[in-house]
mmCIF file with all atom_site columns, C-alpha atoms in Angstrom:
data_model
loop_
_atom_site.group_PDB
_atom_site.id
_atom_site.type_symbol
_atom_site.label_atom_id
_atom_site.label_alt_id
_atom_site.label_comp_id
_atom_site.label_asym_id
_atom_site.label_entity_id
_atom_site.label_seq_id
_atom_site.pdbx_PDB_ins_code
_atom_site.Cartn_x
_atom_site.Cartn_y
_atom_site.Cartn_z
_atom_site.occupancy
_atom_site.B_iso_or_equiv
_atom_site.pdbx_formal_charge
_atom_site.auth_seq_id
_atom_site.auth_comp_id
_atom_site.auth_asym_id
_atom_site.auth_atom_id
_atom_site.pdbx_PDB_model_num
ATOM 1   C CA . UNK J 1 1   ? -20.326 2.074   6.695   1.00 70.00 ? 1   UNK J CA 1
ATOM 2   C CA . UNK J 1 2   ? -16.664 2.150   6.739   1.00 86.00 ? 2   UNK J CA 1
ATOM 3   C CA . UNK J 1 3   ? -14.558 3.137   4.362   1.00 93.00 ? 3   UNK J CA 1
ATOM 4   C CA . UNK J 1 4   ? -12.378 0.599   2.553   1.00 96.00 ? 4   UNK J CA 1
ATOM 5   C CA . UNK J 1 5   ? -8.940  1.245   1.447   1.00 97.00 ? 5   UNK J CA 1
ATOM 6   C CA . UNK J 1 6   ? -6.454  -1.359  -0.056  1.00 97.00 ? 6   UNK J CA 1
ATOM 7   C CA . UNK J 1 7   ? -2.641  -1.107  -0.447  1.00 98.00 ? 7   UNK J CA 1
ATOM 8   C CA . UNK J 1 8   ? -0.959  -3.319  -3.385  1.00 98.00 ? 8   UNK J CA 1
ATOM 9   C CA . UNK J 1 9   ? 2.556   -4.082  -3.999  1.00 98.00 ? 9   UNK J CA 1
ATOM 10  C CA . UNK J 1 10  ? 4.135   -6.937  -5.934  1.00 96.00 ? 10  UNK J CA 1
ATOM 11  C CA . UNK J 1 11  ? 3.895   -9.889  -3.464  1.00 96.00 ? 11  UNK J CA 1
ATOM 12  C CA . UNK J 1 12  ? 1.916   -8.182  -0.243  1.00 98.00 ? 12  UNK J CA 1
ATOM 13  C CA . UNK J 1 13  ? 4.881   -9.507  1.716   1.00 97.00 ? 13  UNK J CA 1
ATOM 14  C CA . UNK J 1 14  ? 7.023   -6.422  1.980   1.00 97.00 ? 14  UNK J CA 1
ATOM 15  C CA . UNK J 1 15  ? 6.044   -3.214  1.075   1.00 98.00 ? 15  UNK J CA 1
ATOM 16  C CA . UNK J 1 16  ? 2.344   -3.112  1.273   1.00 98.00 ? 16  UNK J CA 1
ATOM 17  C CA . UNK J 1 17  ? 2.142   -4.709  4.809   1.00 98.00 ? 17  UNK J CA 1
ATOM 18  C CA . UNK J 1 18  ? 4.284   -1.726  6.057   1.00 98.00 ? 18  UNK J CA 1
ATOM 19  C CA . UNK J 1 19  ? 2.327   0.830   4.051   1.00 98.00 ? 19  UNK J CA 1
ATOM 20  C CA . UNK J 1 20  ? -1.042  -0.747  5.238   1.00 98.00 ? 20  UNK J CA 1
ATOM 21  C CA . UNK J 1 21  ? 0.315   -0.470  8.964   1.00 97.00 ? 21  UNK J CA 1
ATOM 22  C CA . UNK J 1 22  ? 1.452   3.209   8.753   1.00 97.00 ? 22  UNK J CA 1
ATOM 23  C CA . UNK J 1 23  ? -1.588  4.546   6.632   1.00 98.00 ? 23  UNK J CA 1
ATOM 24  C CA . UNK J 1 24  ? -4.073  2.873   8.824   1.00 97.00 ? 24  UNK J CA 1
ATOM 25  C CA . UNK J 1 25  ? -2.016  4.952   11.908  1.00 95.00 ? 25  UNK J CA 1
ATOM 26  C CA . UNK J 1 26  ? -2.768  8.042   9.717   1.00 96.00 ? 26  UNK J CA 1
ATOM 27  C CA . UNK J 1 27  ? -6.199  7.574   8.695   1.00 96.00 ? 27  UNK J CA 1
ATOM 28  C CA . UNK J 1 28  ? -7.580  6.151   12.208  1.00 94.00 ? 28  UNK J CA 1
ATOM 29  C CA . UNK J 1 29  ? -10.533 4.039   12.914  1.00 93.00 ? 29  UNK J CA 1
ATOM 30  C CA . UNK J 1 30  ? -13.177 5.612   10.178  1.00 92.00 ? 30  UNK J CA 1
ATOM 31  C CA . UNK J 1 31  ? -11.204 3.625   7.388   1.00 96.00 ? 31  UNK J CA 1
ATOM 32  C CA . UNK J 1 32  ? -10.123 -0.024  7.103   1.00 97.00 ? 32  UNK J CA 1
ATOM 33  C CA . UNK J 1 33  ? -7.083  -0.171  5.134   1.00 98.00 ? 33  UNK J CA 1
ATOM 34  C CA . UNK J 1 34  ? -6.217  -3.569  3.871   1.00 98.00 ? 34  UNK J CA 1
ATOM 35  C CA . UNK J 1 35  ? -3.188  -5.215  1.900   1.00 98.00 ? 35  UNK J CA 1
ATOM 36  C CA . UNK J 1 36  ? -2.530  -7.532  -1.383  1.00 98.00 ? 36  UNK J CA 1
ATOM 37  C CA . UNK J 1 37  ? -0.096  -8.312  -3.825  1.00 97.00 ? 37  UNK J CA 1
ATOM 38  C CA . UNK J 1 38  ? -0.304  -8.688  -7.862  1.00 96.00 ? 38  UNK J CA 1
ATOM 39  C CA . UNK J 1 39  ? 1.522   -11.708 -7.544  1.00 96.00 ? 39  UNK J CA 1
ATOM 40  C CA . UNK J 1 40  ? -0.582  -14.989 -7.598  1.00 96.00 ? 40  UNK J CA 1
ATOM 41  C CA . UNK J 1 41  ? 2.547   -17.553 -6.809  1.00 96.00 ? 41  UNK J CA 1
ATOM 42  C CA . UNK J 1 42  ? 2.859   -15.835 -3.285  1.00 95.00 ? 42  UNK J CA 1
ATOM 43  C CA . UNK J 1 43  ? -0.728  -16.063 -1.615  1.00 96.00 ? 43  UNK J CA 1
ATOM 44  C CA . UNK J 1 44  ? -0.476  -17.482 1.416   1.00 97.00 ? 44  UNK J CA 1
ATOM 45  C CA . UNK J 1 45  ? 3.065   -16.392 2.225   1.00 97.00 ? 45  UNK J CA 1
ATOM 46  C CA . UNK J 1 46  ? 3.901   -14.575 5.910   1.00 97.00 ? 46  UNK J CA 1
ATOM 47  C CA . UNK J 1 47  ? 5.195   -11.397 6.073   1.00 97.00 ? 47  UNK J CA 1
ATOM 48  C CA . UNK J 1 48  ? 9.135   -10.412 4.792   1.00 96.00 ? 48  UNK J CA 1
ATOM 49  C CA . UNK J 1 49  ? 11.484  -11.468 8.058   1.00 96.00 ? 49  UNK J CA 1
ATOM 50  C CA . UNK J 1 50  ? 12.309  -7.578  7.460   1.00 97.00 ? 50  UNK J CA 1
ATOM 51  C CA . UNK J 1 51  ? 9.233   -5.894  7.176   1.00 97.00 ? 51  UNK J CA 1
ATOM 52  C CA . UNK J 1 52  ? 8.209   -7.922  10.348  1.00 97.00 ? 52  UNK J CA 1
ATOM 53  C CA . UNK J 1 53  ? 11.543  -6.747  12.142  1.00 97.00 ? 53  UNK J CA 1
ATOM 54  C CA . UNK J 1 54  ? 11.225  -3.487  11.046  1.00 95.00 ? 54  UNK J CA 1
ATOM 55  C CA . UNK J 1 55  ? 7.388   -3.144  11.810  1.00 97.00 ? 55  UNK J CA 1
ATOM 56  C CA . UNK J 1 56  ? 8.493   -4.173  15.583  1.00 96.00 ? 56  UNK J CA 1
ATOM 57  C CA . UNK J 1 57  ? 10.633  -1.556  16.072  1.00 94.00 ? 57  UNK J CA 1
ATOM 58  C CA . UNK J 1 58  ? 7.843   0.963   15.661  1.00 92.00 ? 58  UNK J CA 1
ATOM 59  C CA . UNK J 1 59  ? 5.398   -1.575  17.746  1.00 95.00 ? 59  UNK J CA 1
ATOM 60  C CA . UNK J 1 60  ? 3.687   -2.996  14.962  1.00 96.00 ? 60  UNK J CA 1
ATOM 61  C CA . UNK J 1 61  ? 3.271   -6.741  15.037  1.00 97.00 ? 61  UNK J CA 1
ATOM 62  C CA . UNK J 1 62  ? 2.838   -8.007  11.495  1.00 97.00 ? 62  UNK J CA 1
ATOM 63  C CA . UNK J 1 63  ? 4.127   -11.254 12.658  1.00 96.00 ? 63  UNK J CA 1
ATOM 64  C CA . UNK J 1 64  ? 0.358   -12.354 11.500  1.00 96.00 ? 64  UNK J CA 1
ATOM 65  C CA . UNK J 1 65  ? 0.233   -11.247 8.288   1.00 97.00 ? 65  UNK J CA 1
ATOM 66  C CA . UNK J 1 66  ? -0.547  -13.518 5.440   1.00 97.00 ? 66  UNK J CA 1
ATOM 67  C CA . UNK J 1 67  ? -0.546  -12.514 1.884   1.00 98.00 ? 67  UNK J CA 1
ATOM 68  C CA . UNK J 1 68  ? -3.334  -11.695 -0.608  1.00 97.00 ? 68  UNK J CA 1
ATOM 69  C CA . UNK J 1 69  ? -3.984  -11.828 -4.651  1.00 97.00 ? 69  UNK J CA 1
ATOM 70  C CA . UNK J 1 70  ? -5.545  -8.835  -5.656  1.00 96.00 ? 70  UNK J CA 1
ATOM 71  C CA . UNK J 1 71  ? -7.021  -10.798 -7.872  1.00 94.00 ? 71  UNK J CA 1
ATOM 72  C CA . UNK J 1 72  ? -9.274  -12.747 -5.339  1.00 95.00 ? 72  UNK J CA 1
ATOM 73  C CA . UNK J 1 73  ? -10.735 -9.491  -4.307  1.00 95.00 ? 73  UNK J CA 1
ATOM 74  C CA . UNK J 1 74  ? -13.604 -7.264  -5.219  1.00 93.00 ? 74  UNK J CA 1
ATOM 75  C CA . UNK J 1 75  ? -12.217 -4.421  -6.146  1.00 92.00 ? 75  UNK J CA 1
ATOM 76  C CA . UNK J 1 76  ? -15.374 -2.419  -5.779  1.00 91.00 ? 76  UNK J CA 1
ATOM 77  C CA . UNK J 1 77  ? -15.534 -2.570  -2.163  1.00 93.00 ? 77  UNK J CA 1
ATOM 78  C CA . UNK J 1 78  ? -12.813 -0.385  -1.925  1.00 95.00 ? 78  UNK J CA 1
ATOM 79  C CA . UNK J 1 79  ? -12.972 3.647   -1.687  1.00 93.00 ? 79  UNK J CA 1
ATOM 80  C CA . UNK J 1 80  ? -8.781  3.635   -2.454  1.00 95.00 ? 80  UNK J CA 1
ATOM 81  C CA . UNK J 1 81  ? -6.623  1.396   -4.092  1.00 97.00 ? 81  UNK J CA 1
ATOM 82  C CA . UNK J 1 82  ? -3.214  2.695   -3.183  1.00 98.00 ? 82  UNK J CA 1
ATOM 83  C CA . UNK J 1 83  ? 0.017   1.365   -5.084  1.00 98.00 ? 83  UNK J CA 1
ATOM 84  C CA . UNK J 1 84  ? 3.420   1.433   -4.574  1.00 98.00 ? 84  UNK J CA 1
ATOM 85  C CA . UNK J 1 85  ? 4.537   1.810   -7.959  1.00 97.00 ? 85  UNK J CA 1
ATOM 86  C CA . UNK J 1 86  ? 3.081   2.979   -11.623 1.00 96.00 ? 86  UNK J CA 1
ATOM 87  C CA . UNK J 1 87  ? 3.464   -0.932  -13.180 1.00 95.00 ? 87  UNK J CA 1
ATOM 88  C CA . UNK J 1 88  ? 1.327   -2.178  -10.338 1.00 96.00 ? 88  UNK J CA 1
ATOM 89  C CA . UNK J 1 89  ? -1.675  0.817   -10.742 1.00 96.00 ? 89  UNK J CA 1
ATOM 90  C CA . UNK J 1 90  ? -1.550  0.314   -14.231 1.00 94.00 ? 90  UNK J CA 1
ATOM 91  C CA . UNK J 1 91  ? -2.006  -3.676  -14.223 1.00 94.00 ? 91  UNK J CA 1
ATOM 92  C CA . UNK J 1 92  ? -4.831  -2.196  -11.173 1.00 94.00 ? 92  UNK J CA 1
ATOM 93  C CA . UNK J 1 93  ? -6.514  -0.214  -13.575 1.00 92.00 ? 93  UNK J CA 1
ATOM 94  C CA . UNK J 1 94  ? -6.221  -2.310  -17.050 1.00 88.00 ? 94  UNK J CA 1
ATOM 95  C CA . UNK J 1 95  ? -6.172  -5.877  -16.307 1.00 75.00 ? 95  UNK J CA 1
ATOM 96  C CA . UNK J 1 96  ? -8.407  -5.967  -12.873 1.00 77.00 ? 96  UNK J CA 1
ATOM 97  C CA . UNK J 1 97  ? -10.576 -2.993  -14.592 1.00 79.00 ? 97  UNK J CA 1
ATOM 98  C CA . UNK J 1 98  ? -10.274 -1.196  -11.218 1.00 72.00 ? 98  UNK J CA 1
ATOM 99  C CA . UNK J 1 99  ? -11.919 2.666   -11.659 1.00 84.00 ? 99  UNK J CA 1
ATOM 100 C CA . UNK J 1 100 ? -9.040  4.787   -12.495 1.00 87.00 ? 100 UNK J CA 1
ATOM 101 C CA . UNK J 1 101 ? -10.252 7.669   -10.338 1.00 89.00 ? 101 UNK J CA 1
ATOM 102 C CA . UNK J 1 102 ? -9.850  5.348   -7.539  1.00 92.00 ? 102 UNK J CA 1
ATOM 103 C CA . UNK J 1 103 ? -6.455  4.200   -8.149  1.00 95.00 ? 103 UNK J CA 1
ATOM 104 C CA . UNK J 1 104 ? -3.190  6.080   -6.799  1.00 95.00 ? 104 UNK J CA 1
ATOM 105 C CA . UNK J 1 105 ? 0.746   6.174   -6.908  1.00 97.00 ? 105 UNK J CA 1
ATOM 106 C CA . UNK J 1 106 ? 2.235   6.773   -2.750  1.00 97.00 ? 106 UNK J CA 1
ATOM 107 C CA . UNK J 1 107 ? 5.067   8.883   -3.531  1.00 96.00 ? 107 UNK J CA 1
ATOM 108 C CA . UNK J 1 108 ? 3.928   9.566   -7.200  1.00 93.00 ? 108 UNK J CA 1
ATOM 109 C CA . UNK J 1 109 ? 5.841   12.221  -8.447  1.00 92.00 ? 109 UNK J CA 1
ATOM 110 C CA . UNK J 1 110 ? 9.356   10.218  -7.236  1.00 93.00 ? 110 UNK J CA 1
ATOM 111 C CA . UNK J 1 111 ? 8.615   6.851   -9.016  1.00 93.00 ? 111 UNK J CA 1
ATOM 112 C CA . UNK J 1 112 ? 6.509   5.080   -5.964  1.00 96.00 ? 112 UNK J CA 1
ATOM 113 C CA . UNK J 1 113 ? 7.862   2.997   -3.114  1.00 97.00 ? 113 UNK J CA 1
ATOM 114 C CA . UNK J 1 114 ? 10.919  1.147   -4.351  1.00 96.00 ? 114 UNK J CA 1
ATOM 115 C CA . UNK J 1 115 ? 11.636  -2.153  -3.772  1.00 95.00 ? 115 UNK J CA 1
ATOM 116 C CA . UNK J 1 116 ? 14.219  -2.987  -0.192  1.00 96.00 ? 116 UNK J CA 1
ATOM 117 C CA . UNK J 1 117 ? 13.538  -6.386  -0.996  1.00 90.00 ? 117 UNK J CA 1
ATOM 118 C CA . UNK J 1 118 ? 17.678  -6.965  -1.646  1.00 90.00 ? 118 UNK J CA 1
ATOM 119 C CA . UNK J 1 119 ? 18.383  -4.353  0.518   1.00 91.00 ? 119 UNK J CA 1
ATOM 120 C CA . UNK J 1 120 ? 18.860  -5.706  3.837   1.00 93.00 ? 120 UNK J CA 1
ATOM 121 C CA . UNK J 1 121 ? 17.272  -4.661  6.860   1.00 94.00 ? 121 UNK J CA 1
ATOM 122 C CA . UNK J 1 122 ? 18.858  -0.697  6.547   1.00 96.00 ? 122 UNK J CA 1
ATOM 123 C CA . UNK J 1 123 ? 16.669  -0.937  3.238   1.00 97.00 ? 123 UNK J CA 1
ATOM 124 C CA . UNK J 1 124 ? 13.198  -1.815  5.152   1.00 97.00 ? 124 UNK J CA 1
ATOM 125 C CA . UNK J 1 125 ? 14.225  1.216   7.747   1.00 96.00 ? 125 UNK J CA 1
ATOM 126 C CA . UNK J 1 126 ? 14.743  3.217   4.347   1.00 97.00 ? 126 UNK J CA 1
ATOM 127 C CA . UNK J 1 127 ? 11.357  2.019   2.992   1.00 97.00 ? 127 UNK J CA 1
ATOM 128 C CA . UNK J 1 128 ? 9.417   2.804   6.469   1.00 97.00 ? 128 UNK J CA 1
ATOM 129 C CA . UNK J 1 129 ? 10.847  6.175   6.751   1.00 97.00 ? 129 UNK J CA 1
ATOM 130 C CA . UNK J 1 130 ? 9.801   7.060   2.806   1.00 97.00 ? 130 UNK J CA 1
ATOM 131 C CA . UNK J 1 131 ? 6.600   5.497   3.734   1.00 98.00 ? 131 UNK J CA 1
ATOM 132 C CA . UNK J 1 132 ? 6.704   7.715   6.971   1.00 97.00 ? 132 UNK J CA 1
ATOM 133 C CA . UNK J 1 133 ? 7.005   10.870  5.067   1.00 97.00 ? 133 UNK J CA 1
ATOM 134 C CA . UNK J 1 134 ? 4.682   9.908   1.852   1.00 97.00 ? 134 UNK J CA 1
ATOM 135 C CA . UNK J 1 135 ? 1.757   8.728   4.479   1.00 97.00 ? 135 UNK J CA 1
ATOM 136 C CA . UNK J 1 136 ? 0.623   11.459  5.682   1.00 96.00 ? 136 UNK J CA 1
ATOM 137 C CA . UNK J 1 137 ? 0.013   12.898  2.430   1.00 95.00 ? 137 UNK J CA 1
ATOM 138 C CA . UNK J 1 138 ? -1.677  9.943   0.733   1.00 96.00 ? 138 UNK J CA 1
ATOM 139 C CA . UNK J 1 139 ? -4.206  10.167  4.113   1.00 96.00 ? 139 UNK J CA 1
ATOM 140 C CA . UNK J 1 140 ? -4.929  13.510  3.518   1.00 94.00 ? 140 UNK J CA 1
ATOM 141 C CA . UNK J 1 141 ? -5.958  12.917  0.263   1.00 93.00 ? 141 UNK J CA 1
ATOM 142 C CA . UNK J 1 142 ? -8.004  9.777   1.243   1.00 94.00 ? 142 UNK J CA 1
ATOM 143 C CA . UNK J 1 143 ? -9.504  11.775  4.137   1.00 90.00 ? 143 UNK J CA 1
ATOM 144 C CA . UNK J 1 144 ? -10.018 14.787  2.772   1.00 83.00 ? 144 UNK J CA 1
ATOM 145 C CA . UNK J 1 145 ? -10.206 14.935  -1.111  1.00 55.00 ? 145 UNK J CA 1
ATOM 146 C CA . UNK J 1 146 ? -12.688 12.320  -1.628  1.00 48.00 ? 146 UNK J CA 1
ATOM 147 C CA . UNK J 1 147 ? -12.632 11.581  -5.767  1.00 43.00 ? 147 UNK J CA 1
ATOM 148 C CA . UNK J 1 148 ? -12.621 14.964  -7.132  1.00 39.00 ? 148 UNK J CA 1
ATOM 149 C CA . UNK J 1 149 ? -8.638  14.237  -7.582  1.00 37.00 ? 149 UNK J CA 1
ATOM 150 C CA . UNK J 1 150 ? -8.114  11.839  -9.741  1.00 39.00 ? 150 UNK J CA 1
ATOM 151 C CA . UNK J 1 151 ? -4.974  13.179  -11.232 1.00 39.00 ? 151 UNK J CA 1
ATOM 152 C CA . UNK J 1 152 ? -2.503  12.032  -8.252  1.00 41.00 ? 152 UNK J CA 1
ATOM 153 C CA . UNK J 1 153 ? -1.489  15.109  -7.534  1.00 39.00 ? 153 UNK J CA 1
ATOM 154 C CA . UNK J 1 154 ? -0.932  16.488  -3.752  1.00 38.00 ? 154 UNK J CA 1
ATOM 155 C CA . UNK J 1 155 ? -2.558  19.782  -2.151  1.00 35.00 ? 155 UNK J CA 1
ATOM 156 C CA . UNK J 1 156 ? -0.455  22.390  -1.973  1.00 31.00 ? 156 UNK J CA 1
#
């Protein structure tokens, strides 16, 4: 079977689209990596103009994307829940009662993925090249570590 892993941002109309995109690049086709946001208001909603702009650049089409409550999800399924800041693994962990060991930070140790939301389109290029270099580390981990790392923390 497959290995599920699910990226969560705020509204899973920016940031987490990207980061599903370039993780599922760096983990291949033995993983499904999937995409939702902790925000109920915006399910339904397409994809940031930006992140879709800035997706097509690289040759990613997320001109089909079409955004997802965590909250309508079983959590369970997944081997990874990977978040883009601490607030959102937190509320992953303590209000959704998602296994902690199972929950990550991308780009832990430097606060997570900010925000380009009012940053333009030079902000989603910033975002995609932080999620560019962060990527291949979170993969690794997913790949490689299975849970014996709960911590966060990257290999040497």
């Amino acid at each position: 079977m497959m290995e599920k892993v699910l990226c969560v941002c705020v509204g899973n109309i920016s940031r987490s689209p990207m980061m599903q995109a370039v993780l599922q690049q760096h983990l291949g086709a033995a993983f499904q990596v999937e995409s939702a946001g902790m925000s109920k208001e915006l399910t339904g909603r397409p994809a940031n103009y930006r992140s879709v702009a800035c997706m097509k650049e690289r040759g990613v089409d997320l001109s089909g994307h079409v955004s997802r409550w965590i909250g309508d999800l079983d959590l369970d399924q997944y081997r990874w829940i990977v978040c883009v800041g601490h607030d959102e693994a937190d509320k992953v962990r303590s209000a959704l009662g998602a296994d902690p060991a199972r929950v990550m930070v991308a780009n832990e140790h430097q606060g997570g993925i900010p925000d380009p939301y009012e940053l333009g389109l030079a902000g989603y290029r910033e975002c995609l090249a932080l999620l560019d270099r962060v990527m291949p580390h979170v993969a690794r981990r997913i790949s490689g570590a299975g849970l014996a790392s709960p911590n966060g923390r990257q290999p040497p």
